[in-house]
PDB file of C-alpha atoms in Angstrom:
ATOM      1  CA  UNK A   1      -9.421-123.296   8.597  1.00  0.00           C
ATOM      2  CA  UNK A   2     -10.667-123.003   4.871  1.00  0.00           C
ATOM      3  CA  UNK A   3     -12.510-126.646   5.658  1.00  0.00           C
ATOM      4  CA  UNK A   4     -14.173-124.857   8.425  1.00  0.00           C
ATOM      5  CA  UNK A   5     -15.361-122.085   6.792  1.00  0.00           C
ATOM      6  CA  UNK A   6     -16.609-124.600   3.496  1.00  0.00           C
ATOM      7  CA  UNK A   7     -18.205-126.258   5.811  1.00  0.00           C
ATOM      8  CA  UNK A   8     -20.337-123.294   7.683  1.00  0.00           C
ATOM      9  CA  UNK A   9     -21.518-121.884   3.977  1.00  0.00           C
ATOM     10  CA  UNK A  10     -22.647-125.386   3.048  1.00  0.00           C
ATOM     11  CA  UNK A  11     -24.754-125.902   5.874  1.00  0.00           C
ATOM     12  CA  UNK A  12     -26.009-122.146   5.379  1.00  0.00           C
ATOM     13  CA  UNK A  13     -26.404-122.720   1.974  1.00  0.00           C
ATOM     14  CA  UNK A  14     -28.278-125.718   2.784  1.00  0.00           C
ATOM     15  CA  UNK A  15     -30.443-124.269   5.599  1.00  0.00           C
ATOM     16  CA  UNK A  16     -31.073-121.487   3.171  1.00  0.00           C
ATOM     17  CA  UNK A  17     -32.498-123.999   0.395  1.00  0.00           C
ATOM     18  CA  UNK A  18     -34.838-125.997   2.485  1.00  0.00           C
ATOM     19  CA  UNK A  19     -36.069-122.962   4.032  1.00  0.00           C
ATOM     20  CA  UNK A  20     -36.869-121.146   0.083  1.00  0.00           C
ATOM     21  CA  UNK A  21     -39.107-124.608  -1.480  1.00  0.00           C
ATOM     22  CA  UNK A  22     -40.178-125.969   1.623  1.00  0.00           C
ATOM     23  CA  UNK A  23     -44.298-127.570   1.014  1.00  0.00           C
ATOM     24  CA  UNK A  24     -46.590-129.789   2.860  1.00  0.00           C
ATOM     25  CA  UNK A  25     -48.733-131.972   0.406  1.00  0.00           C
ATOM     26  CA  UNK A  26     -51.107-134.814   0.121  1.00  0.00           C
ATOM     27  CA  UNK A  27     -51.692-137.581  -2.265  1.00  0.00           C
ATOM     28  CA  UNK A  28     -53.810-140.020  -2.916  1.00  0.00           C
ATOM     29  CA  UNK A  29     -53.509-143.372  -4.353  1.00  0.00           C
ATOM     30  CA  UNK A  30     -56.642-142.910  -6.344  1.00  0.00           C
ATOM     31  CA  UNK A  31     -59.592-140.573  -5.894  1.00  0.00           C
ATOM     32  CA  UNK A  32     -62.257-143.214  -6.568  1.00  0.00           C
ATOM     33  CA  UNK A  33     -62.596-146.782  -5.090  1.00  0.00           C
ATOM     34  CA  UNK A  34     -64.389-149.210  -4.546  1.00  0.00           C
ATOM     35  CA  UNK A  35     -65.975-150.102  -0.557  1.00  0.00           C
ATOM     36  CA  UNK A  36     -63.948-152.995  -0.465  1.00  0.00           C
ATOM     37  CA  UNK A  37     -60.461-151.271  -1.648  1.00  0.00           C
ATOM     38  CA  UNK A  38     -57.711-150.030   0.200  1.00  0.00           C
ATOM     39  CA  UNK A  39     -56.584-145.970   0.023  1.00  0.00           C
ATOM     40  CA  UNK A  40     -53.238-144.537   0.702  1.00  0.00           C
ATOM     41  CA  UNK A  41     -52.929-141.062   1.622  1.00  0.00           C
ATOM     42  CA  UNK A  42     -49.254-139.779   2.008  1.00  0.00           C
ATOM     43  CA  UNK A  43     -48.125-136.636   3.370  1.00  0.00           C
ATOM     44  CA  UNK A  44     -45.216-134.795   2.397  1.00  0.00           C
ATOM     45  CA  UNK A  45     -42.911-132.340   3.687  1.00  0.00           C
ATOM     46  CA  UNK A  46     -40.459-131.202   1.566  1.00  0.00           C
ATOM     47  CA  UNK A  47     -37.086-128.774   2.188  1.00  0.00           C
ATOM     48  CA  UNK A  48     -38.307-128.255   5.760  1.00  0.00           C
ATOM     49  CA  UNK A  49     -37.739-129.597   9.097  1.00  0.00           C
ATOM     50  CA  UNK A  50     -41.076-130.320  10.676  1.00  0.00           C
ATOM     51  CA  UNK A  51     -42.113-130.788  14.146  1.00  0.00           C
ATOM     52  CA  UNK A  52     -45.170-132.039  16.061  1.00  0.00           C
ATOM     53  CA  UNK A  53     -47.136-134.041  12.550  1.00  0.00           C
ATOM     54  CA  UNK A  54     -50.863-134.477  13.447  1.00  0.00           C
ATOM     55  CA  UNK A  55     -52.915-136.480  10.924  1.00  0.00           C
ATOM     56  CA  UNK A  56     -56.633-135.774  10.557  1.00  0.00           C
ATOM     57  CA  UNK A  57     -59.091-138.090  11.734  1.00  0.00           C
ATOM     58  CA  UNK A  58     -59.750-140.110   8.782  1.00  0.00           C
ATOM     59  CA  UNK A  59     -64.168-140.052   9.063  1.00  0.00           C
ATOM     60  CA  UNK A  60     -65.314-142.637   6.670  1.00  0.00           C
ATOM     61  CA  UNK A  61     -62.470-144.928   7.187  1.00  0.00           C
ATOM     62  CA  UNK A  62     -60.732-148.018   8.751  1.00  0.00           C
ATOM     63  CA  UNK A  63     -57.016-147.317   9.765  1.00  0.00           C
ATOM     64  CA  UNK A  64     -55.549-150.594   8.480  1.00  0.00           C
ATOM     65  CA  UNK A  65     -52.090-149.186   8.723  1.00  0.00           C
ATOM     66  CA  UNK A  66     -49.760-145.949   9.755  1.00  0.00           C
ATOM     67  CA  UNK A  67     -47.872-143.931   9.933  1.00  0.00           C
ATOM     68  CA  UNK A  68     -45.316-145.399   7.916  1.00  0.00           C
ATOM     69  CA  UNK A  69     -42.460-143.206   7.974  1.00  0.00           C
ATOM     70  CA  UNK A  70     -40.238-142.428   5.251  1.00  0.00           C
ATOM     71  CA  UNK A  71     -37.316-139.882   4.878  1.00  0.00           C
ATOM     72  CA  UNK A  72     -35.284-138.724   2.403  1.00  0.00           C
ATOM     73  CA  UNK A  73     -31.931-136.408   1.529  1.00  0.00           C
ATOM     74  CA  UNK A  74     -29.984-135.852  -1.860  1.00  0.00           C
ATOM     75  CA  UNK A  75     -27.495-133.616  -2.727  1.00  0.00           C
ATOM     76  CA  UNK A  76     -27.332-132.890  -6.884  1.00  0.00           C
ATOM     77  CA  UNK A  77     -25.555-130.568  -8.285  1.00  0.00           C
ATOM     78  CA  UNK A  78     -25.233-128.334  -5.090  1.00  0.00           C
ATOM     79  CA  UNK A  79     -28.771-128.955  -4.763  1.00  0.00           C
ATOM     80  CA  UNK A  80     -29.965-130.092  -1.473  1.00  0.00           C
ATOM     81  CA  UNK A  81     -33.510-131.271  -1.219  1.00  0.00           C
ATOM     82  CA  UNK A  82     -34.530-133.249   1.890  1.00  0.00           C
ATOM     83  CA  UNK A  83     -38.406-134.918   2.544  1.00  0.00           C
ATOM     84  CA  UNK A  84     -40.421-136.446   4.956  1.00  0.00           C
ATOM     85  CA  UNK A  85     -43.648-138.706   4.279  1.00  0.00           C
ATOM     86  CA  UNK A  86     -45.994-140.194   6.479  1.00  0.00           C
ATOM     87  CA  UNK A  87     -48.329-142.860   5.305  1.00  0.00           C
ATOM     88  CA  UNK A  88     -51.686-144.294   5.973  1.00  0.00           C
ATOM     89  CA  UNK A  89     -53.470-147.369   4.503  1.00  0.00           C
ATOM     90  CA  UNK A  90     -57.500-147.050   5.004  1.00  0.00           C
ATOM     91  CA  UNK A  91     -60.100-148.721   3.980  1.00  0.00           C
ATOM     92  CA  UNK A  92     -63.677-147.350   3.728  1.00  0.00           C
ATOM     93  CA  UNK A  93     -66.795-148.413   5.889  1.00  0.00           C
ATOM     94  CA  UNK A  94     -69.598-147.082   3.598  1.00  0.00           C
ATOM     95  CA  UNK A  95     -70.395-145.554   0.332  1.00  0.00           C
ATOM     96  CA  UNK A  96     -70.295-141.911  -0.636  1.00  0.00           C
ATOM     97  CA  UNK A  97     -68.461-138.666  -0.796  1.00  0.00           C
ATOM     98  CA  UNK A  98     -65.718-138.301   1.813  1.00  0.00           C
ATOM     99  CA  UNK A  99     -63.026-136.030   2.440  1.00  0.00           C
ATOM    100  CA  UNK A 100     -59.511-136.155   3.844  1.00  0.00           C
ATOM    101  CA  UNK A 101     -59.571-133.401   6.070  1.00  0.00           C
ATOM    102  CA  UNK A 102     -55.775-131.509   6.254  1.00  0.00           C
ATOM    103  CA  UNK A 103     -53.084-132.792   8.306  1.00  0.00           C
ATOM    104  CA  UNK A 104     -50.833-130.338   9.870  1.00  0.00           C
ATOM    105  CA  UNK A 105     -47.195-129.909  10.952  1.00  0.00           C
ATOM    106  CA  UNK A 106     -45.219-126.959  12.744  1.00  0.00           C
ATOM    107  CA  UNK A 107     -42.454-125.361  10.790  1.00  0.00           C
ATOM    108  CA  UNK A 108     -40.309-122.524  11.836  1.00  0.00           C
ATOM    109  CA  UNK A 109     -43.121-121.241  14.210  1.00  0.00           C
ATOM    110  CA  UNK A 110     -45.437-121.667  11.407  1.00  0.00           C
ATOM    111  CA  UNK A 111     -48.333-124.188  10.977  1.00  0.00           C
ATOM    112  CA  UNK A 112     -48.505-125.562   7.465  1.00  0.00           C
ATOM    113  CA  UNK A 113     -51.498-127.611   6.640  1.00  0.00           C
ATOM    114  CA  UNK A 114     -52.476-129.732   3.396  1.00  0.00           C
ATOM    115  CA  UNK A 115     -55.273-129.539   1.008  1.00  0.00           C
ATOM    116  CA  UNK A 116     -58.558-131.126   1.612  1.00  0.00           C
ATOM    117  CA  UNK A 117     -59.275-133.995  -1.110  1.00  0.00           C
ATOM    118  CA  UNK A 118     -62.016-135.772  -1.796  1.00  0.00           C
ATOM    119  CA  UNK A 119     -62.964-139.384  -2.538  1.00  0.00           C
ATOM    120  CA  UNK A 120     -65.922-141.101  -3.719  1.00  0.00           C
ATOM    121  CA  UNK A 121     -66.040-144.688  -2.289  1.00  0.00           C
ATOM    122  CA  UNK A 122     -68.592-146.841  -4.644  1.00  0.00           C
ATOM    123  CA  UNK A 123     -70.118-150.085  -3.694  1.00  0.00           C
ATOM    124  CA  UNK A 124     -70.048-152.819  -5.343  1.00  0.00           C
ATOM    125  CA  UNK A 125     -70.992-153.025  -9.239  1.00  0.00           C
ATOM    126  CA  UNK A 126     -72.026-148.847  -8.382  1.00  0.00           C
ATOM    127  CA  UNK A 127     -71.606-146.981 -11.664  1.00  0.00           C
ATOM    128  CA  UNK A 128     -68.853-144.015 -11.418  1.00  0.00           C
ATOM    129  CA  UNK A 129     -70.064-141.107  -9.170  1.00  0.00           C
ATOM    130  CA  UNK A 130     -71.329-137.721 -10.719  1.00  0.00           C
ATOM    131  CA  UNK A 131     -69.942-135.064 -11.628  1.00  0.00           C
ATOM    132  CA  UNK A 132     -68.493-132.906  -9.341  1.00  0.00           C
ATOM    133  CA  UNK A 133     -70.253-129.831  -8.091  1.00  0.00           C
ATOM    134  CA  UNK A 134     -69.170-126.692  -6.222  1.00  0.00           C
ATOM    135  CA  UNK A 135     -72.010-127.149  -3.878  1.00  0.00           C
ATOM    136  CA  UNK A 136     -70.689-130.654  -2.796  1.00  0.00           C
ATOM    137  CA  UNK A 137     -70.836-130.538   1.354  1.00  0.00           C
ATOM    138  CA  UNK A 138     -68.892-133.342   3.177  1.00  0.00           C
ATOM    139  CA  UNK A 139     -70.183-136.278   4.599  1.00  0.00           C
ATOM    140  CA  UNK A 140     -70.900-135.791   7.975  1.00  0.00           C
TER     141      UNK A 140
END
């Protein structure tokens, strides 16, 4: 009986954890590159159990590859953590500024969506783009 109850507070205790840090995030494996280099964007869940993923269209790009799936759990220290990626290999068709628009993912009757991010694809022998202004529009 006492292995019964342990074991109901740990998966409470668990649900409980995931449920306080859960995030959805993107990265980037650089935020510069060149038109004939590859870019891969990974999104993140984290401490949350996610249903129905839907990646952006990725305007400005080739899909080469994706999703890859990944998935993780750890326990340290009575500390549960739990995450799963999704990743995309692209490669861009022109120069410019271009954007990954947010991907989105439902969570507890909840949409959580990531950031949007920029990248500046250079052409060949291109000298690094300028700075960055607040007035910078997407691509279209």
């Amino acid at each position: 009986m006492k292995k019964l109850i342990f074991g109901c507070l740990f998966f409470l205790a668990c649900q409980w954890a995931m449920a306080q840090q859960s995030e959805f995030t993107v990265t980037l494996s650089a935020d510069t590159i060149g038109l004939n280099n590859r870019l891969e964007v990974t999104f993140t869940l984290k401490n949350a159990q996610g249903k129905n993923f839907e990646a952006p269209v990725f305007e400005g790009f080739r899909l080469l590859g994706g999703p890859n799936t990944s998935s993780q759990f750890s326990m340290v220290n009575g500390e549960v953590t739990r995450q799963v990626s999704y990743t995309y290999v692209l490669q861009p068709s022109e120069p410019g500024l271009w954007y990954i628009q947010p991907a989105s993912i439902a969570v507890e009757g909840k949409t959580l969506e990531t950031t949007l991010k920029e990248v500046w694809v250079l052409a060949d022998r291109e000298s690094p783009p300028p700075s960055k202004s607040p007035a910078s529009e997407p691509k279209k």
